[in-house]
XYZ file of C-alpha atoms in Angstrom:
337
model
C -78.838 55.983 29.705
C -79.113 52.116 31.264
C -80.789 49.434 28.421
C -83.376 47.651 28.418
C -82.230 43.882 27.698
C -84.800 41.681 26.260
C -84.746 37.767 26.707
C -86.451 34.618 25.583
C -87.516 31.931 26.974
C -88.170 28.440 25.654
C -89.912 26.050 27.774
C -91.519 28.074 30.283
C -93.860 27.089 32.896
C -96.727 27.384 31.019
C -95.741 25.480 27.868
C -94.358 23.139 30.124
C -97.645 22.179 31.173
C -99.238 22.428 27.832
C -96.223 20.309 26.613
C -96.600 17.726 28.683
C -101.020 17.444 28.713
C -100.554 17.232 24.465
C -97.020 15.032 24.735
C -98.725 11.905 27.144
C -101.764 11.765 24.936
C -99.894 10.691 22.266
C -96.509 9.250 23.424
C -96.458 8.458 27.464
C -92.675 7.693 28.408
C -91.783 11.165 25.795
C -90.599 13.629 28.177
C -92.903 17.679 27.593
C -91.186 19.867 25.342
C -92.229 23.612 24.751
C -94.309 24.475 21.842
C -94.381 28.278 22.569
C -91.450 30.568 22.849
C -92.450 33.300 25.848
C -90.408 36.501 24.927
C -90.334 38.840 28.084
C -87.975 42.508 28.782
C -86.154 42.495 31.560
C -84.499 45.766 32.700
C -81.832 47.179 34.722
C -81.880 47.805 38.110
C -82.856 51.288 38.898
C -81.945 52.588 35.393
C -83.815 54.362 33.381
C -86.011 52.126 30.719
C -86.917 55.439 28.132
C -85.997 58.385 26.963
C -88.096 60.461 29.287
C -87.211 58.539 32.755
C -83.466 59.602 31.823
C -84.199 63.048 31.096
C -85.504 63.437 34.686
C -82.757 61.035 36.176
C -80.573 63.132 35.067
C -82.076 66.933 35.785
C -82.212 65.208 39.634
C -79.264 64.347 39.470
C -78.729 60.615 39.308
C -76.761 60.403 36.412
C -73.584 61.843 36.033
C -73.054 64.749 33.747
C -75.598 67.654 34.675
C -78.472 68.148 33.747
C -79.587 68.873 29.874
C -79.550 72.201 30.412
C -75.967 72.860 31.703
C -74.337 70.457 29.129
C -76.701 72.852 26.490
C -74.732 75.482 27.538
C -71.218 74.012 27.737
C -72.006 73.023 24.232
C -73.612 76.736 23.415
C -69.919 78.180 25.052
C -67.577 75.127 23.469
C -69.101 76.650 19.840
C -68.909 80.299 20.491
C -65.259 79.886 21.781
C -64.563 77.862 17.771
C -65.887 74.790 18.167
C -63.539 72.383 16.459
C -62.766 74.662 14.509
C -58.999 75.339 16.995
C -58.169 72.105 15.323
C -56.860 74.386 12.320
C -54.080 76.554 12.756
C -50.175 76.988 12.201
C -49.740 73.518 13.334
C -51.161 71.255 10.400
C -54.805 71.798 11.948
C -53.751 70.913 15.299
C -54.296 73.674 17.438
C -52.725 73.317 19.838
C -49.289 74.916 20.872
C -46.095 72.553 19.192
C -43.126 73.021 17.279
C -45.077 71.451 13.524
C -43.092 68.400 13.818
C -46.058 65.835 13.194
C -44.407 63.004 11.809
C -44.142 60.178 13.708
C -40.784 59.142 12.160
C -38.823 62.118 12.828
C -39.139 62.074 16.742
C -36.301 60.952 17.426
C -34.918 64.073 15.593
C -36.640 66.111 17.995
C -33.776 68.621 19.855
C -36.496 67.912 23.424
C -36.378 64.277 23.184
C -32.687 64.166 22.061
C -30.507 66.377 24.162
C -32.425 65.698 27.312
C -34.619 63.067 27.213
C -38.963 62.974 27.937
C -37.973 63.066 31.768
C -35.486 66.324 31.115
C -37.471 68.251 28.712
C -38.001 71.604 29.648
C -41.470 73.782 28.689
C -39.738 77.654 28.976
C -39.287 79.430 26.412
C -38.734 82.803 24.673
C -40.109 85.633 27.314
C -40.328 88.057 24.085
C -44.058 87.388 22.045
C -46.543 89.879 21.018
C -46.683 92.577 22.569
C -48.825 94.164 25.738
C -50.492 91.699 28.347
C -49.043 88.738 25.519
C -47.246 86.258 27.083
C -44.715 83.178 25.956
C -46.523 80.352 24.849
C -43.973 77.705 26.327
C -45.054 78.826 29.512
C -47.199 76.117 30.371
C -47.670 76.368 33.905
C -49.210 80.139 33.851
C -50.550 79.453 30.244
C -54.700 80.305 30.708
C -57.132 77.760 28.656
C -59.938 79.869 28.640
C -61.587 80.117 25.150
C -59.348 77.524 24.082
C -60.189 73.781 24.323
C -58.009 71.872 23.039
C -54.829 74.016 23.190
C -52.700 76.989 25.283
C -54.202 80.637 25.049
C -51.814 83.361 25.579
C -54.084 86.326 24.860
C -53.127 87.311 21.471
C -56.341 85.607 20.126
C -57.936 87.364 22.296
C -56.577 91.146 21.334
C -57.169 90.149 17.676
C -60.579 89.051 17.784
C -61.392 92.705 19.822
C -59.927 94.329 17.323
C -62.081 93.272 14.295
C -64.654 95.747 12.857
C -67.550 95.025 9.854
C -64.966 95.599 7.488
C -62.929 93.198 8.345
C -65.644 90.345 8.337
C -67.305 91.708 5.302
C -63.317 91.504 3.514
C -62.459 88.358 4.872
C -59.781 89.724 6.479
C -59.905 88.615 9.861
C -62.416 86.739 11.731
C -62.312 84.510 14.954
C -60.353 81.447 13.170
C -57.750 83.105 11.505
C -57.041 84.902 14.924
C -56.561 81.320 16.380
C -54.260 80.558 13.538
C -52.069 83.286 13.968
C -51.384 82.664 17.609
C -50.732 79.624 17.253
C -48.184 80.225 14.371
C -46.451 83.027 17.498
C -46.361 80.501 19.571
C -45.074 77.992 16.941
C -42.135 80.980 16.573
C -41.903 81.438 20.155
C -40.742 77.472 20.214
C -38.564 77.740 17.118
C -36.381 81.258 18.769
C -36.352 78.671 21.857
C -34.794 75.799 19.425
C -32.679 78.479 17.502
C -31.198 79.972 21.132
C -29.945 75.990 21.362
C -28.233 75.891 18.228
C -31.144 73.195 16.924
C -31.912 75.193 14.444
C -30.013 77.590 11.612
C -29.166 81.217 13.239
C -29.177 84.233 10.914
C -27.349 86.962 12.710
C -24.713 89.559 11.975
C -21.067 89.133 13.040
C -20.878 92.096 15.227
C -22.677 90.481 18.391
C -24.096 93.758 19.705
C -25.697 94.751 16.592
C -29.715 95.107 16.715
C -30.378 92.443 14.225
C -27.624 89.956 16.068
C -29.703 90.805 19.094
C -32.852 90.362 17.142
C -32.188 86.833 16.186
C -30.525 86.398 19.113
C -27.218 84.536 17.385
C -24.573 82.395 18.419
C -21.173 82.151 17.232
C -20.724 78.605 19.093
C -20.265 75.217 17.104
C -23.445 73.213 16.221
C -23.683 70.234 17.653
C -23.088 66.931 15.490
C -25.307 64.049 15.959
C -22.511 61.916 16.396
C -21.196 63.856 19.529
C -17.832 64.216 17.956
C -16.662 68.152 17.960
C -15.585 69.867 14.283
C -12.030 69.024 13.520
C -9.890 71.701 12.212
C -11.059 72.255 8.598
C -8.634 70.280 5.830
C -9.496 70.511 1.882
C -8.380 68.217 -0.645
C -6.581 68.923 -3.424
C -8.931 66.454 -5.252
C -11.619 68.289 -3.543
C -13.771 68.970 -5.928
C -15.447 72.651 -6.549
C -18.948 73.517 -6.514
C -18.846 77.230 -8.095
C -16.625 79.891 -8.818
C -18.247 83.328 -7.918
C -16.496 86.891 -9.766
C -17.379 89.270 -7.562
C -17.120 93.274 -8.028
C -17.192 96.032 -5.565
C -16.425 99.424 -4.436
C -14.040 100.304 -1.167
C -16.694 100.208 1.750
C -19.216 98.673 -0.239
C -20.804 95.173 -0.346
C -21.734 92.447 -3.089
C -24.136 90.257 -1.775
C -24.050 86.379 -2.777
C -27.125 84.304 -1.636
C -26.024 80.177 -1.725
C -29.650 77.916 -1.476
C -27.892 74.562 -0.400
C -30.760 71.403 -0.078
C -29.997 68.454 1.753
C -29.573 65.302 0.071
C -30.602 63.000 2.713
C -34.058 62.386 4.662
C -32.838 63.719 8.159
C -31.455 66.673 9.518
C -28.116 67.418 9.632
C -25.685 69.952 11.571
C -23.736 71.918 9.450
C -20.471 74.549 9.247
C -20.006 77.296 6.512
C -16.518 78.758 7.083
C -13.561 80.394 5.125
C -10.749 78.665 4.401
C -7.174 80.289 6.842
C -6.112 81.557 3.944
C -9.533 83.566 2.714
C -9.951 87.241 2.805
C -11.029 88.966 5.471
C -13.362 90.833 3.055
C -15.173 87.569 3.132
C -18.041 86.730 5.237
C -20.624 84.245 5.154
C -23.430 83.702 7.600
C -25.283 81.671 8.584
C -21.761 79.457 10.524
C -23.569 77.357 12.211
C -26.963 75.779 12.153
C -29.106 72.802 10.669
C -30.468 72.043 8.172
C -33.847 70.309 6.913
C -34.334 67.189 5.874
C -34.729 66.644 1.867
C -38.251 67.081 1.468
C -37.910 70.474 3.484
C -36.813 74.189 2.752
C -33.024 74.566 1.614
C -30.273 76.387 3.775
C -29.092 79.798 2.864
C -26.370 81.099 3.110
C -25.541 84.735 2.777
C -21.881 85.383 1.485
C -20.726 89.461 1.492
C -17.987 90.723 -0.184
C -16.885 94.253 1.461
C -13.611 94.766 0.006
C -11.637 97.625 2.345
C -8.884 98.659 0.217
C -8.159 98.486 -3.446
C -7.256 95.318 -5.323
C -7.910 91.232 -5.476
C -8.580 88.818 -3.489
C -9.714 85.484 -3.281
C -11.617 83.015 -0.589
C -12.802 79.810 -0.442
C -15.467 78.616 1.103
C -16.538 75.335 2.723
C -20.052 74.132 4.061
C -19.376 70.793 5.447
C -22.111 68.190 7.619
C -21.037 64.743 8.706
C -22.329 63.462 5.291
C -21.178 66.098 2.334
C -18.536 68.839 1.767
C -19.076 71.239 -0.398
C -16.735 74.001 -1.993
C -16.766 77.834 -3.702
C -14.369 79.639 -4.631
C -14.825 83.704 -4.730
C -12.275 86.111 -6.603
C -13.260 89.729 -5.229
C -12.272 92.617 -7.056
C -12.360 96.348 -6.691
């Protein structure tokens, strides 16, 4: 709405005449001065000067934005769709499709930026997200924006909202906000799986390439790409290298004994790693994942699963090396039946 502007005029025509008459009586040589101030209201040409005039001008189509009634309906539709509650969700309250990485100091570690640059960033992702008519969140060109003002909608939230019962609302099991949060979470998992397929995350899978777990998690048996661009060199262990811990495992033939190693990153950056046994280790020991990327020091530790599955009677040994570009951990394993 155009606002009226107020100007204070000093020395108007009337003031000049009165001042001149009074001044000439006291001092004929003194220039006339104004002794009164006149307030004059000057309005913008063609603009409304009151709320009523603004409403009439807007309803008549003279002001951009549509009529007041149309704006009210749009606001009601926005509130019915969740309103600003769509900012809440699985990506730290953003309500939009993202990989959960909102730290500015960590943008250079984003695989979507480092590996191809902004000009080569891809928006294609995993097709296996949800069921039925739910599509991948990464298909930005075909994703619908209905009912999700700030992000992308894949249809999963609408499915969950349609399934909400009165009992769910009464017991606080599910509501519109939680349904949107679930969709945001699935969208993030879609991006996470895409990064895993590109070798940018910790990949969990079975050694058998055609096993159901390997197919489910899209496991890869290729080395993770180092940050310095170099390839992993042959594994070398010096006699002076310290051993972090020694494990004694016992299992029957064709059965397994499992040990879980939780390794935390000592640095504030993501670090590619490899976790492999030395060539002289017994083949009855396996470790997964063999390659991946460690989270930062303030993130979650990397979990390594070591299995001892003997195929014959006797004892055996193995040496496991967890190696990054900056540090190396060595673990010894003694197996017996």
